[in-house]
Each structure stands twice: as C-alpha cells, then as structure tokens.
Short mmCIF file of C-alpha atoms in Angstrom, two decimals:
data_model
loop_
_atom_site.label_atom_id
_atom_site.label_comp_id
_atom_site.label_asym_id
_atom_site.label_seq_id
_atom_site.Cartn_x
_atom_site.Cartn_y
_atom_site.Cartn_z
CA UNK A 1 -23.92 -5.06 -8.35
CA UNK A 2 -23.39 -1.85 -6.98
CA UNK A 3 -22.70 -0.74 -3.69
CA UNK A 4 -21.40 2.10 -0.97
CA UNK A 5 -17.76 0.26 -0.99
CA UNK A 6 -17.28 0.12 -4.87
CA UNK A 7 -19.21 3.73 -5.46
CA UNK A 8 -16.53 4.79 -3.14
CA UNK A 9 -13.85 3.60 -4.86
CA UNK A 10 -14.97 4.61 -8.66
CA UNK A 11 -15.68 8.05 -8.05
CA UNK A 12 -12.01 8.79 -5.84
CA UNK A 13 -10.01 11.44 -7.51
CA UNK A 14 -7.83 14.08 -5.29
CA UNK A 15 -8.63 17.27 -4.29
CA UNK A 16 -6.21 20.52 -3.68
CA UNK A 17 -8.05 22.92 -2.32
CA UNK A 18 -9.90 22.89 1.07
CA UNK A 19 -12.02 25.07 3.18
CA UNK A 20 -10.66 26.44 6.22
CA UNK A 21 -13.21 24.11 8.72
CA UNK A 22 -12.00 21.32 10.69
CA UNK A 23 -12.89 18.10 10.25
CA UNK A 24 -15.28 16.47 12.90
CA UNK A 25 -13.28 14.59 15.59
CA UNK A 26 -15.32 11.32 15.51
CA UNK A 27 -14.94 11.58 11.71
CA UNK A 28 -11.06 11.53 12.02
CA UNK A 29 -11.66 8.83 14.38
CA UNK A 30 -13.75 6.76 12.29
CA UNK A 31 -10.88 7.38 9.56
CA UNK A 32 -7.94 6.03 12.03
CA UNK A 33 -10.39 2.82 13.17
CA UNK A 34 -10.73 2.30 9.45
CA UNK A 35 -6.82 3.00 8.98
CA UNK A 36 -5.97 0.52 11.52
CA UNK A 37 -8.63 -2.15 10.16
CA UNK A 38 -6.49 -2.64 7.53
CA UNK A 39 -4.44 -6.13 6.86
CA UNK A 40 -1.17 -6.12 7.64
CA UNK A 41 1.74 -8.35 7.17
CA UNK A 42 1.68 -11.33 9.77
CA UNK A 43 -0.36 -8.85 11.91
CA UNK A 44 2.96 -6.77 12.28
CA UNK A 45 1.06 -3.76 11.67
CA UNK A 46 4.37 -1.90 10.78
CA UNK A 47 2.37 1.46 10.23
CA UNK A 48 1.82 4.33 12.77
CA UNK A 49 0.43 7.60 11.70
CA UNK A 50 0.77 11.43 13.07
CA UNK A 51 -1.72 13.38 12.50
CA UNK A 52 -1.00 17.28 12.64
CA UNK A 53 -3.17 19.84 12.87
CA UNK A 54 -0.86 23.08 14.52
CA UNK A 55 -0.73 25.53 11.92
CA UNK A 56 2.50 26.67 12.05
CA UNK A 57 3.59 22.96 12.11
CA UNK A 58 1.84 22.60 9.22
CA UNK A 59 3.37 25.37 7.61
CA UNK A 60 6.74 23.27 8.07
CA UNK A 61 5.57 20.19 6.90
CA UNK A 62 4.44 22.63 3.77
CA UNK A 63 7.97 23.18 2.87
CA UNK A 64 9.35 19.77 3.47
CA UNK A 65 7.07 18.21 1.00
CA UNK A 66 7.96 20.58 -1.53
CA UNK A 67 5.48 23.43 -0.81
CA UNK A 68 2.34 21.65 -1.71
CA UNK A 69 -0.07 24.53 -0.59
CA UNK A 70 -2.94 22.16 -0.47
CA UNK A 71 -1.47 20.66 2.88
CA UNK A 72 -1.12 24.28 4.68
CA UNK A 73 -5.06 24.60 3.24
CA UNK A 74 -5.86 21.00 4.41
CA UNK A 75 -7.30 20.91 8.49
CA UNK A 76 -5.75 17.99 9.10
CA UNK A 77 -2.09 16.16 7.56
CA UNK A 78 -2.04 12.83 8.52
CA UNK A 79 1.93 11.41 8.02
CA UNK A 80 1.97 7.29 7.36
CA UNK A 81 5.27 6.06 8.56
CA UNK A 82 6.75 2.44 8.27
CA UNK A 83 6.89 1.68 11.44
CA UNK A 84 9.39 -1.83 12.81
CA UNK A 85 10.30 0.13 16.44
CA UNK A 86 7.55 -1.04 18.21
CA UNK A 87 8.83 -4.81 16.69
CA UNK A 88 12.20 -3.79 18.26
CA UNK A 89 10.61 -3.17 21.57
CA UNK A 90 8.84 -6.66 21.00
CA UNK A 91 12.09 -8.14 20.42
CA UNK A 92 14.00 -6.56 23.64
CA UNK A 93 11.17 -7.61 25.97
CA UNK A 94 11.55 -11.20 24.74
CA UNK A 95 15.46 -10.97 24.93
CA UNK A 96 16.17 -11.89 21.03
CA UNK A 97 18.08 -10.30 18.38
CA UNK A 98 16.41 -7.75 16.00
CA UNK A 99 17.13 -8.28 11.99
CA UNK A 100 14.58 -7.72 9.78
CA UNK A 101 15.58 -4.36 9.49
CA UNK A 102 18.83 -5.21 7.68
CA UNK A 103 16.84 -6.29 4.72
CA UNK A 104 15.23 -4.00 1.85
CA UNK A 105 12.00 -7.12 2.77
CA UNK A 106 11.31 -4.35 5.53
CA UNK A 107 10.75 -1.46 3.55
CA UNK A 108 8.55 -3.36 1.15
CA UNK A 109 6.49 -4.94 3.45
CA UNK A 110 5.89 -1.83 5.75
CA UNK A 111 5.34 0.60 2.17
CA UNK A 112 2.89 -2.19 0.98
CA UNK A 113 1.49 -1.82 4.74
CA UNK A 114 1.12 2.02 4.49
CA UNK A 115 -0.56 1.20 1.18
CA UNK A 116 -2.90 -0.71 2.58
CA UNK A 117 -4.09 1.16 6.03
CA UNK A 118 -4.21 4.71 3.94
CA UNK A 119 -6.22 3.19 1.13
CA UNK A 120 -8.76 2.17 3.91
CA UNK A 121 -7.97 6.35 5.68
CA UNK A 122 -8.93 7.50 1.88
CA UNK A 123 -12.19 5.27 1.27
CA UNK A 124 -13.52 6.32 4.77
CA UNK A 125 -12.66 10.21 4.83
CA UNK A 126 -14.19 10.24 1.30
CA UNK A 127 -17.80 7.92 2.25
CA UNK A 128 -18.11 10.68 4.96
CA UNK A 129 -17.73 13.11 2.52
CA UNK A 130 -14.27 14.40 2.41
CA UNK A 131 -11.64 15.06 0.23
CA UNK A 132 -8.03 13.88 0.13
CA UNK A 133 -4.62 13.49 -0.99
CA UNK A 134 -1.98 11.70 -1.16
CA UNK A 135 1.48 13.00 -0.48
CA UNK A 136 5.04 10.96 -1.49
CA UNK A 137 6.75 14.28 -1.27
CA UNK A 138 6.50 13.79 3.05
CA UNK A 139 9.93 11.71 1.78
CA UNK A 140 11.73 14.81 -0.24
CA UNK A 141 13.09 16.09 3.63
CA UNK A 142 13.28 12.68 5.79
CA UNK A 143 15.78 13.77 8.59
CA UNK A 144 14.04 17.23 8.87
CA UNK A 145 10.40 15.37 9.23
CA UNK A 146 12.40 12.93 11.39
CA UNK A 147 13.39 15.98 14.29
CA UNK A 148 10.35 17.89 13.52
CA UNK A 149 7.88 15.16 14.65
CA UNK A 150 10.34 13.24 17.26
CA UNK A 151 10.21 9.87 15.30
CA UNK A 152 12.42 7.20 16.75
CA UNK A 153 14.78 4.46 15.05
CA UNK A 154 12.82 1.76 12.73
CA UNK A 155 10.44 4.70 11.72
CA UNK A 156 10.60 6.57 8.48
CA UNK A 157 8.26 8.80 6.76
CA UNK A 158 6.54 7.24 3.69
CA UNK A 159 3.34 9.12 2.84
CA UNK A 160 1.15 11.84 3.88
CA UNK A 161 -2.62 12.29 3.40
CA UNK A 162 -4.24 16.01 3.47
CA UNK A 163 -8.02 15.21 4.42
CA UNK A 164 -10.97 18.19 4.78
CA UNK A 165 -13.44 19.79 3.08
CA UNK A 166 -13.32 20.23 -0.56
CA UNK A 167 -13.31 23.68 -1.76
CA UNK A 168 -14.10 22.78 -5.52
CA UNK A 169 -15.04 19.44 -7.26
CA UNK A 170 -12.02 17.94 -9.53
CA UNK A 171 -12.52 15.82 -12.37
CA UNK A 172 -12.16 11.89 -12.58
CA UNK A 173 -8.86 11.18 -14.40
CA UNK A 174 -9.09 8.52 -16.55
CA UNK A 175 -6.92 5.55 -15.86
CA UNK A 176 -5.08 2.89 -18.19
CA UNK A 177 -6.65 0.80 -20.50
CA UNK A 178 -7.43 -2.01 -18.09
CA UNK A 179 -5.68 -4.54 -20.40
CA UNK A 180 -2.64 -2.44 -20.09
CA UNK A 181 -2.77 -3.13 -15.90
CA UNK A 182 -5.01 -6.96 -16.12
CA UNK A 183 -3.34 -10.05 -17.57
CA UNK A 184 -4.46 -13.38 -17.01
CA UNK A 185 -2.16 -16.31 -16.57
CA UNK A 186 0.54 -14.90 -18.23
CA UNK A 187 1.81 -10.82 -18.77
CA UNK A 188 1.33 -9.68 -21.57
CA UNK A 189 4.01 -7.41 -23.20
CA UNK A 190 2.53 -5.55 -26.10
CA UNK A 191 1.76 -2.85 -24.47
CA UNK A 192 2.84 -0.20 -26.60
CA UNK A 193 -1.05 0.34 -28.60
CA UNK A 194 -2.04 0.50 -25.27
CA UNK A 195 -0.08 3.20 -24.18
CA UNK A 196 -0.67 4.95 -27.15
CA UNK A 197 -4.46 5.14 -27.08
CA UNK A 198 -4.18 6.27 -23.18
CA UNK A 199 -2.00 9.06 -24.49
CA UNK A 200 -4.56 10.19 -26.66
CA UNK A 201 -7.07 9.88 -23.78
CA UNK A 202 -5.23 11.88 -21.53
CA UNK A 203 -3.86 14.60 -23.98
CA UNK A 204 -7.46 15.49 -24.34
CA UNK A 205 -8.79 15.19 -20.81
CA UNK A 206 -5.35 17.24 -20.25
CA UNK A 207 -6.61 19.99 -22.94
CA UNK A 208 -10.14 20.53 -21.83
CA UNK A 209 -9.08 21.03 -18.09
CA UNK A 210 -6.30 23.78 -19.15
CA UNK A 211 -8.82 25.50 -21.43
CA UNK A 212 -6.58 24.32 -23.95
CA UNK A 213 -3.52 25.55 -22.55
CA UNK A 214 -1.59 22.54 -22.04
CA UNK A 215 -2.01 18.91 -23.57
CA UNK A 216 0.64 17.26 -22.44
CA UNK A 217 0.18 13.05 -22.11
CA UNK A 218 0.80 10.63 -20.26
CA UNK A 219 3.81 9.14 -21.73
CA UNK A 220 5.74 13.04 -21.55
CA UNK A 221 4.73 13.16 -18.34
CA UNK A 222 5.91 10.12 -16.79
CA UNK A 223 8.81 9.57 -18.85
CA UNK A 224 10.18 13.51 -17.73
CA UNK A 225 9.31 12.52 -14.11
CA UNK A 226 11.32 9.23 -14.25
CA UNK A 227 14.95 10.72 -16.34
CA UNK A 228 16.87 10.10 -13.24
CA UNK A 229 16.23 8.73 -10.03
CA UNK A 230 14.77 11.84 -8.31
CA UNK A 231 15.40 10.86 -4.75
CA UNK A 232 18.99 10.00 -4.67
CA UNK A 233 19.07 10.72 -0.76
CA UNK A 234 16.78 7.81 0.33
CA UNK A 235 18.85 4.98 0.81
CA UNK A 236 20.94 6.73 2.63
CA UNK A 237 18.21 8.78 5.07
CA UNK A 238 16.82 5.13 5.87
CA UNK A 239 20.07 3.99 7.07
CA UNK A 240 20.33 7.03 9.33
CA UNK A 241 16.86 5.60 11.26
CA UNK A 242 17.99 1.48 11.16
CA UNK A 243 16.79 0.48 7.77
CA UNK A 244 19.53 -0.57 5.81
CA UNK A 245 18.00 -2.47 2.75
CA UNK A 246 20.43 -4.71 2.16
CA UNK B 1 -21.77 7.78 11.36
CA UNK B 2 -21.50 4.20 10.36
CA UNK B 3 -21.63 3.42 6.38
CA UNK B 4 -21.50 1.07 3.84
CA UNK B 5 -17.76 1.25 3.43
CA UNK B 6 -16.69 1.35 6.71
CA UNK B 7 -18.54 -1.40 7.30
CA UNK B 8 -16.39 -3.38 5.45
CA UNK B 9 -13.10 -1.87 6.45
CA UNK B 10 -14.04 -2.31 10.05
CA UNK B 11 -15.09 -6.21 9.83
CA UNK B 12 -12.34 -7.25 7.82
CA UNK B 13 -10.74 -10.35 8.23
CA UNK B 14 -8.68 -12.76 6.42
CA UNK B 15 -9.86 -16.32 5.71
CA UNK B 16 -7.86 -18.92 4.10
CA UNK B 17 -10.70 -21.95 3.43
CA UNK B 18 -12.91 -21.20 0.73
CA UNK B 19 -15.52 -23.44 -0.94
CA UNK B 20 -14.62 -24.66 -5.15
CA UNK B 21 -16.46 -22.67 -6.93
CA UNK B 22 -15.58 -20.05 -9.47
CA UNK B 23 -16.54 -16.36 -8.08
CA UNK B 24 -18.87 -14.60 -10.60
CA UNK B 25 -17.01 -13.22 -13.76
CA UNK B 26 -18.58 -9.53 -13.39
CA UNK B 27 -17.48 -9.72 -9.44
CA UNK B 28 -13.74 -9.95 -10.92
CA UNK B 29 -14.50 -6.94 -13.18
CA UNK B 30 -15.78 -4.44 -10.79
CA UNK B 31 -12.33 -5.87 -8.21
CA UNK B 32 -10.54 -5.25 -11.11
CA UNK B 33 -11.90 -1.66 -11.95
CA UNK B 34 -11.49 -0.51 -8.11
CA UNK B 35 -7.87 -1.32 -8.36
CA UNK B 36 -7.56 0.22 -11.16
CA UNK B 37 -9.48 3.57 -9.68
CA UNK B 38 -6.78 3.71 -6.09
CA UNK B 39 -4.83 6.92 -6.05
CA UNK B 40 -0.85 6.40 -7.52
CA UNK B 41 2.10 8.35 -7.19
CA UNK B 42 2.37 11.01 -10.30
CA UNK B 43 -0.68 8.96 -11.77
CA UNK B 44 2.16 6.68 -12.58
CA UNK B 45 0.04 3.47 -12.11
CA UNK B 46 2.96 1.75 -10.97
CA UNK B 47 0.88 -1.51 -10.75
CA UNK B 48 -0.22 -4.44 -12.95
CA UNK B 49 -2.39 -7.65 -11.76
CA UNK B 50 -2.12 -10.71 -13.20
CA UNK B 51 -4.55 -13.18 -12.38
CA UNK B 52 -4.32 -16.63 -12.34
CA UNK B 53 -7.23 -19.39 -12.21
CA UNK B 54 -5.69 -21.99 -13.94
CA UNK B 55 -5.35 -24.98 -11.57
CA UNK B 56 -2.03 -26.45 -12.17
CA UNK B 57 -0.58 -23.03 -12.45
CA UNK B 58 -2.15 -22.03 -9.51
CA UNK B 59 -0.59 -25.38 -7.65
CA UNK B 60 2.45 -24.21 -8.92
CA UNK B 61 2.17 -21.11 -7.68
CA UNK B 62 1.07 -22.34 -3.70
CA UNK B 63 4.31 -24.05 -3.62
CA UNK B 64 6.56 -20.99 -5.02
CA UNK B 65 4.41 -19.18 -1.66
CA UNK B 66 5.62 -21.59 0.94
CA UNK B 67 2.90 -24.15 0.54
CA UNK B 68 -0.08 -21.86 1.68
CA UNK B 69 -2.67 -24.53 1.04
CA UNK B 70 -5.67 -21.62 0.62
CA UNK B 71 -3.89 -20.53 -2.51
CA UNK B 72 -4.81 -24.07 -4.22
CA UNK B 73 -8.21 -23.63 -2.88
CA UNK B 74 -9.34 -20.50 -3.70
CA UNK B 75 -10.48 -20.03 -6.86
CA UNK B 76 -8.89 -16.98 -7.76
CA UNK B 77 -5.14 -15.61 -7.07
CA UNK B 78 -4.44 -12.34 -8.12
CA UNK B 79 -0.62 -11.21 -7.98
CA UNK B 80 -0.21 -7.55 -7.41
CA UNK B 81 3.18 -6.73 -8.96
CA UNK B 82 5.39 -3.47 -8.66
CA UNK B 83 5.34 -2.25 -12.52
CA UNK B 84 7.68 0.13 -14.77
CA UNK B 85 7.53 -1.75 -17.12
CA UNK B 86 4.99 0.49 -18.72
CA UNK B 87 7.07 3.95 -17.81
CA UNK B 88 10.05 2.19 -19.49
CA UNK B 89 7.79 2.11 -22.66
CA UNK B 90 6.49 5.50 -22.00
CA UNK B 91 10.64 6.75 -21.82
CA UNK B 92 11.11 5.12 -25.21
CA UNK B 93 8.65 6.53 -26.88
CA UNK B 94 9.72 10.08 -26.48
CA UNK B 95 13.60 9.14 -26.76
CA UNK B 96 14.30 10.31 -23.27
CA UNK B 97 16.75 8.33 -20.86
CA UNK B 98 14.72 5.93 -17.99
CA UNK B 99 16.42 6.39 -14.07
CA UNK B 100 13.78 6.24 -11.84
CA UNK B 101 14.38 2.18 -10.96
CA UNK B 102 17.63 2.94 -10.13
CA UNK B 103 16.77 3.88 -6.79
CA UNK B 104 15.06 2.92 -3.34
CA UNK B 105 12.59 5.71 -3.97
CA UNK B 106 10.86 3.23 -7.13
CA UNK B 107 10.61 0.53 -4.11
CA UNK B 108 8.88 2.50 -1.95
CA UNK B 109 6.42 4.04 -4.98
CA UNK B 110 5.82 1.15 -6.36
CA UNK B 111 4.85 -1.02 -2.91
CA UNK B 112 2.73 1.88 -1.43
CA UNK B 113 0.80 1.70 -5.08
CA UNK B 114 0.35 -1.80 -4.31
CA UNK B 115 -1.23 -1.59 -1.14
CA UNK B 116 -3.67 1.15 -2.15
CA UNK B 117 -4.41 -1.15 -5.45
CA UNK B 118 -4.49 -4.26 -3.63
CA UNK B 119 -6.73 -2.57 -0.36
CA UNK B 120 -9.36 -1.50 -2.73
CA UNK B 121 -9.34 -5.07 -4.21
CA UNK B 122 -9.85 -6.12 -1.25
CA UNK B 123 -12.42 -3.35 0.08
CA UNK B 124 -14.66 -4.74 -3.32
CA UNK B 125 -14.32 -8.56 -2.84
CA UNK B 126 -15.57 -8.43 0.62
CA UNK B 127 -18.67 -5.37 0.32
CA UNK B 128 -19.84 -8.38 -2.46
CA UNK B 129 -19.33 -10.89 0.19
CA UNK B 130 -16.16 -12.78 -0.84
CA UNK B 131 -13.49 -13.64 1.36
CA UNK B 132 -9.48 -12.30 1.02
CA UNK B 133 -6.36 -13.06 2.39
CA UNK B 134 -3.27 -11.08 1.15
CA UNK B 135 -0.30 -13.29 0.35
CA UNK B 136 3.19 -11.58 1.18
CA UNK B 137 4.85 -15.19 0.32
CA UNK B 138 4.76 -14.04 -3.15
CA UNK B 139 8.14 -12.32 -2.60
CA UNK B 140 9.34 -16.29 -1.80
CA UNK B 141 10.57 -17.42 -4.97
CA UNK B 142 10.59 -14.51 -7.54
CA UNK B 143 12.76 -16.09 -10.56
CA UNK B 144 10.44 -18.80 -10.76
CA UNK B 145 7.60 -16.34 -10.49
CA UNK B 146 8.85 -14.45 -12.96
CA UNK B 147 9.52 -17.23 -15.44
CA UNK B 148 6.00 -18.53 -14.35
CA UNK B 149 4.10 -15.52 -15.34
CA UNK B 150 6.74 -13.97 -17.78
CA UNK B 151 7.16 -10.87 -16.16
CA UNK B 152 9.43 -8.41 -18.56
CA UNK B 153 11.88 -6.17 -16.39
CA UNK B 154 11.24 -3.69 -14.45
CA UNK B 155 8.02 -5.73 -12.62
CA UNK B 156 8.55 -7.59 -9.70
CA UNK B 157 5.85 -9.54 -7.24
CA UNK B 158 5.10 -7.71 -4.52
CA UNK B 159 1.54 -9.47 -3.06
CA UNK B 160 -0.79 -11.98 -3.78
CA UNK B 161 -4.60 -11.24 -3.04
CA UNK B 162 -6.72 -15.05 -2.37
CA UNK B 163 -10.05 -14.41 -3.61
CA UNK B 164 -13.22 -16.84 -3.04
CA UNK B 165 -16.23 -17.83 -1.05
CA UNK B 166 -15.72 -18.09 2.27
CA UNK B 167 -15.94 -21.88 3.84
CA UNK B 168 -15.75 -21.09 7.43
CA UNK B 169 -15.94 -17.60 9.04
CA UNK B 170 -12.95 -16.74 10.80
CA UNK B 171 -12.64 -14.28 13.49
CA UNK B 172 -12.01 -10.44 14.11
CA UNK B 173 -8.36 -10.38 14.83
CA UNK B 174 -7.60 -7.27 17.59
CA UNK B 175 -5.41 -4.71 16.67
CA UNK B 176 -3.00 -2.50 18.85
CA UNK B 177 -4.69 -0.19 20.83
CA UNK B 178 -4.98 3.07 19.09
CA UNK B 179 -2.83 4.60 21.32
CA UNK B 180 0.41 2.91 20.20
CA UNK B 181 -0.02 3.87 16.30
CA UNK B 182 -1.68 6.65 16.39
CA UNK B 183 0.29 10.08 17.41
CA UNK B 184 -0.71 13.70 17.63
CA UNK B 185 1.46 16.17 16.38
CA UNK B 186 4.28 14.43 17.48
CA UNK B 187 5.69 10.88 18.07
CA UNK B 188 5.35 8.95 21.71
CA UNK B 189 7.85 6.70 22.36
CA UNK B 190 6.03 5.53 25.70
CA UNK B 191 5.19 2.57 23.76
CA UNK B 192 5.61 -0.64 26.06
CA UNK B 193 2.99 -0.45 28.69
CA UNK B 194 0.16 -0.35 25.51
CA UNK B 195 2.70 -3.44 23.94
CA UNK B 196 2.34 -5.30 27.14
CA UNK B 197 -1.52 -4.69 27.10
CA UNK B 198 -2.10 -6.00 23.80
CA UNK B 199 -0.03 -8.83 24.32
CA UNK B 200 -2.45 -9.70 27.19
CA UNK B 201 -5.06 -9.40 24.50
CA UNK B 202 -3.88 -11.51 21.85
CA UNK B 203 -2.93 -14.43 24.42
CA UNK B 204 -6.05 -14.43 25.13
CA UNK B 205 -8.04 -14.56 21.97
CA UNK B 206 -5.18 -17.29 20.38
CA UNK B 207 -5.62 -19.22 23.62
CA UNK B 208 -9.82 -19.01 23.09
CA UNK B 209 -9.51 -19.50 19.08
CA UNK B 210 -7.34 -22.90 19.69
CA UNK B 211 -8.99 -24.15 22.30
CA UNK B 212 -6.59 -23.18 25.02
CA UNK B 213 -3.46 -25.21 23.29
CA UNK B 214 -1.81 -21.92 22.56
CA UNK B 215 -1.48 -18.58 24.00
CA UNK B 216 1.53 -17.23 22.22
CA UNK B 217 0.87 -13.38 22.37
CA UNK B 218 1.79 -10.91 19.55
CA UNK B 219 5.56 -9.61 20.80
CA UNK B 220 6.45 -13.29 21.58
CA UNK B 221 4.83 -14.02 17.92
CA UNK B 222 6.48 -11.07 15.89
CA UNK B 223 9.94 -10.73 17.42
CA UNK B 224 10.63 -14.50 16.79
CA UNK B 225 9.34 -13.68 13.21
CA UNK B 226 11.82 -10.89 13.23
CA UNK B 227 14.90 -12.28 14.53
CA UNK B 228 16.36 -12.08 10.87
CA UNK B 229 16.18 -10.33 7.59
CA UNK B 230 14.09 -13.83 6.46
CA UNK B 231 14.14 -12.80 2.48
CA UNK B 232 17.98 -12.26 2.37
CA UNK B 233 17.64 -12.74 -1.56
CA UNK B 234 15.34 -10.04 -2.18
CA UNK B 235 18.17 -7.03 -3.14
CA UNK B 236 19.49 -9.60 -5.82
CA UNK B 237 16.71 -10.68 -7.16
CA UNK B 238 15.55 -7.27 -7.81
CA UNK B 239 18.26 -6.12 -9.61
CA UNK B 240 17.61 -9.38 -12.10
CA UNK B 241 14.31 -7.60 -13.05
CA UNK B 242 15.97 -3.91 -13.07
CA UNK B 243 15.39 -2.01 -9.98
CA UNK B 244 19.05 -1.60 -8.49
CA UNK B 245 17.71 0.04 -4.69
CA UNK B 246 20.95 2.32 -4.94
#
C-alpha cells in the first residue's frame, strides 16, 4: 500500500541549489510543529533549533560549515542542537544535582533526538514541496557557531538543514543492498558480495551523472573519508559547553 | 496546508500494548525500504536493523531493556544499531587504513543516522496504521546484546523501534511550547517562565490521564531522571565493539 508518508520518504534525495525566494512562513511553521512532533527520549526533548535567515549571518555560517554554497543559496538554515540546558534549568528549579551530562549517554541520546525531530523537518519541508539538506559540517567550527548564535552551556551544534526551493531536480541515489542494512534474528557478516555489487551500482550511477568524468564507488569513497578521524576537535569543543562524555 | 505526512508526524504517539498478531510481511518491507531511503552523513549509511520476531529471543531481549513488558508483546522489535562495520569492509578492500571510530565525531554520525533511519520507520508504521514506541533501553545491556544478535565490531545498539497493532489508543502527549526550542537567528536563554508553563501543562494532563493519582509535571519528572549519568558503562562498552570516543 502506498501512501503520502511512504511516497515521501522513497523519493527524498538532497538538493544544492535553491532559488533566491523565501519560504512561506506557515510552511516553516508547519516544518517546526512537525520537528517538534517528533519522539523524544523520556519526553526530554533534548533538541532546540535556530533557524537563520540574515544574509550576512548566513554568509558566516557558510564558512563555518566548510563553505557549502548551497546554505548561502538556501532561504532558510535551520541549526539542530542537542539541547540538556533547559534539563539543567529543570534541575535548579527542583533543587537537585545535574549529571547526565558527564556521560557520552547524553550525546547519544540528544544526536539520536536530532535524528529524529529533523527526519520529521525533512519529510514535511519536502510533502510541501521543498528541497533540503542535511549539514554535519555545522560541527567543523563548534565554538565559533557557539558565539555566533549565543548558545548557552548543555547546547552544542549537531546538524544543520538548508530548506527552499529547488533550483534543479537531483537524481535518487541508490542505497545498499537491503540485505547489506536488514538482518533478522541474528547479523549477518558476509557482507563483502554485498558491498561489492553496490560498488558496481554506484560506480555507474557515479559515471552517468559526471558525463563520464568520474566513477568513483562507494567503497573509495567512504573508505578515503574515514582514513583518520576527521574531527579530532570534538571531544574536546563538547567539554568546553558541559558535555564531557565520559 | 495539512497533508498526508504531516498528518502522521503531527498525531504521533507512542503506545506500548499491542494486540498478538503478526503485522503484514509487505508492511515490514516498505518500513524497511523507508529506512533505508533517510538521508546519511557522506551517504555513509552508518545504520543496520536487525529485526527480531522470534519469541524467546524477543523475551530475552525485554529483559536486556529493563523489563519493558511491550517489547514481549509486540510482535515485531527492530534494533536500530550504529554501523561501520560495513566502512571497515569498504577500508579493506582498497588497502587503506580505517580512523574514523576513533573519535566522538563517529558517535554523533552514527546516532543522528539512527534517528533519521529509525523516524522514517516510524513515519511508515504509523501512515499504515501500526503503532511505535522507540526503545532507548537498548543501550541497557550491550555485551549481552551483542552476543545475542552477534554484532561484529564496530556496531553498537543504539534504539529499539516496537512495532504492532495498537491495543488501546493512547494519548497526544504536549510538547514544550514552541517558544522554548525554537530560536530565531539567535539563542534565548529566557527559558524558565515557558518551563514553568509547560510544567503547568503536563501536571495537568498526567493528573487527567491517571485519574488524578499523579500530577508529577515534566521538570519534576526529567531532572530526577537526570540527577546522574544513569548508563555509566556506556564509554567502556563502546570501546569493546571499536569506537574509542577520543
């Protein structure tokens, strides 16, 4: 069975390139309702988001995620944060201590949180007929992001989303062999065939978008992305705003 | 402008009594294949599912959660598990030397891919009229849950997903006014008078859904939650499975 939720979902793919038109305000409120819809861990809700439309603070934000143009062309930015300081203002108005932020626990279950509430921002921008993006690079410049937008202890950037118009149609990249992402009852480790085949898939999905120019797979790709851990600073920027993963 | 998907974001709620019976094997497919479809970081797909339906397994696996009885009664469980497993591969395969789980950064990846997964799991399930109820207690016990469901290194449980027909409907939980998580252009710490307001909120609708015999409200409820880091083991038993969070 088919429906608007699941047609949704399957045709999602990210878009880069945006006209220059705002989004419609009860839109982008439809999209936060939706955002804050979302399940979260013992109704914690540890996410807040900032949404930024200045230009020229956009501009910044640019440059902090690693000049992604497609946020400077975006209308709107909308920054997820994991989010445990309005727990901490829970805690002082009931007069107990404040711990959970001690433990790495927090920054799974507020990422897993972000997850959640921006996969709901995502589906609704795109059933209204959006485009979006995600964007892990809002963590390349933490303390920067951190002054720039005024965010207090027990916050920390984890994602952005770029949502407006789309300026051209993208193509639907094809995903994983689903046996190579579904086991049942047990994992299954032989997953090398798999792997193998979805190289081949993407190598050629790869070649026709290029023109030919570049058929780089999956496999490469990943594996030159993951050599070393790439964001050696983030332990220690999470400390510096009262998450100290322990 | 209301639609089909926003309809389901927007009356979302979790329900932990569901009726025995199996939910229909093509249902599971297209859950499966909207996971599978979420956004990832890098197109990394930093997430497997394993599901489990087995009934002794699945009894197993209620008490490794803390005894959440709906677990045992649903008829599906579906653990959403943080996955490089499959990039380790992919770094073997061309020769090249594997970092990335050295760091916090794979964490934070890997849980935000879990969310976006697991929300669009849960976005399906409920547009075809099953109920949900995410299950963070699957970071309780992870050894055993590893043994249990043989999880190679470099995976680690993240969230379960409950999956079944509803048996009773439950209610519409309230969330925090918008107001206190949603910021524009910059972040407002003015936070407590909208805590204290929602706290008047949730008193009341805990007091109305138990029939007046408790009207704990949500800071009372989360900062007693919070007290302590409650998942102390959670740095060590990460590092058993690879991912060091230096």
């Amino acid at each position: 069975m088919m429906n608007g939720t699941l047609n949704t979902y399957l045709k999602h793919r990210s878009i880069r390139s945006y006209k220059d038109k705002m989004i419609k305000k009860n839109d982008l409120e439809l999209v936060i309702k939706s955002a804050q819809a979302a399940p979260s861990s013992i109704n914690g809700q540890q996410v807040s988001i900032i949404a930024i439309t200045d230009k020229e603070k956009k501009a910044t934000i640019t440059e902090l995620c690693g000049n992604q143009l497609w946020i400077d062309e975006a209308p709107v930015f909308l920054l997820f944060v994991a989010d445990f300081y309005r727990a901490k203002l829970a805690a002082d108005k009931n007069n107990v201590p404040f711990g959970i932020t001690d433990g790495l626990e927090a920054s799974l279950v507020a990422s897993v949180d972000v997850g959640l509430s921006m996969g709901n921002a995502i589906g609704t921008a795109e059933s209204l007929g959006y485009g979006t993006v995600c964007i892990g690079g809002a963590r390349s410049n933490p303390t920067k992001m951190v002054e720039l937008l005024n965010l207090p202890e027990y916050v920390y950037p984890i994602c952005g989303l770029c949502i407006g118009y789309p300026k051209d149609e993208s193509t639907l990249k094809p995903r994983l062999p689903k046996e190579a992402v579904y086991h049942e009852e047990t994992y299954n480790k032989e997953l090398r065939p798999l792997i193998d085949q979805y190289d081949k898939t993407m190598s050629a999905y790869m070649k026709e978008r290029t023109n030919g120019e570049n058929d780089r797979n999956w496999s490469e790709g990943i594996s030159n992305f993951y050599k070393t851990n790439y964001s050696p600073h983030t332990r220690n920027e999470m400390k510096k705003q009262g998450f100290k993963n322990e």
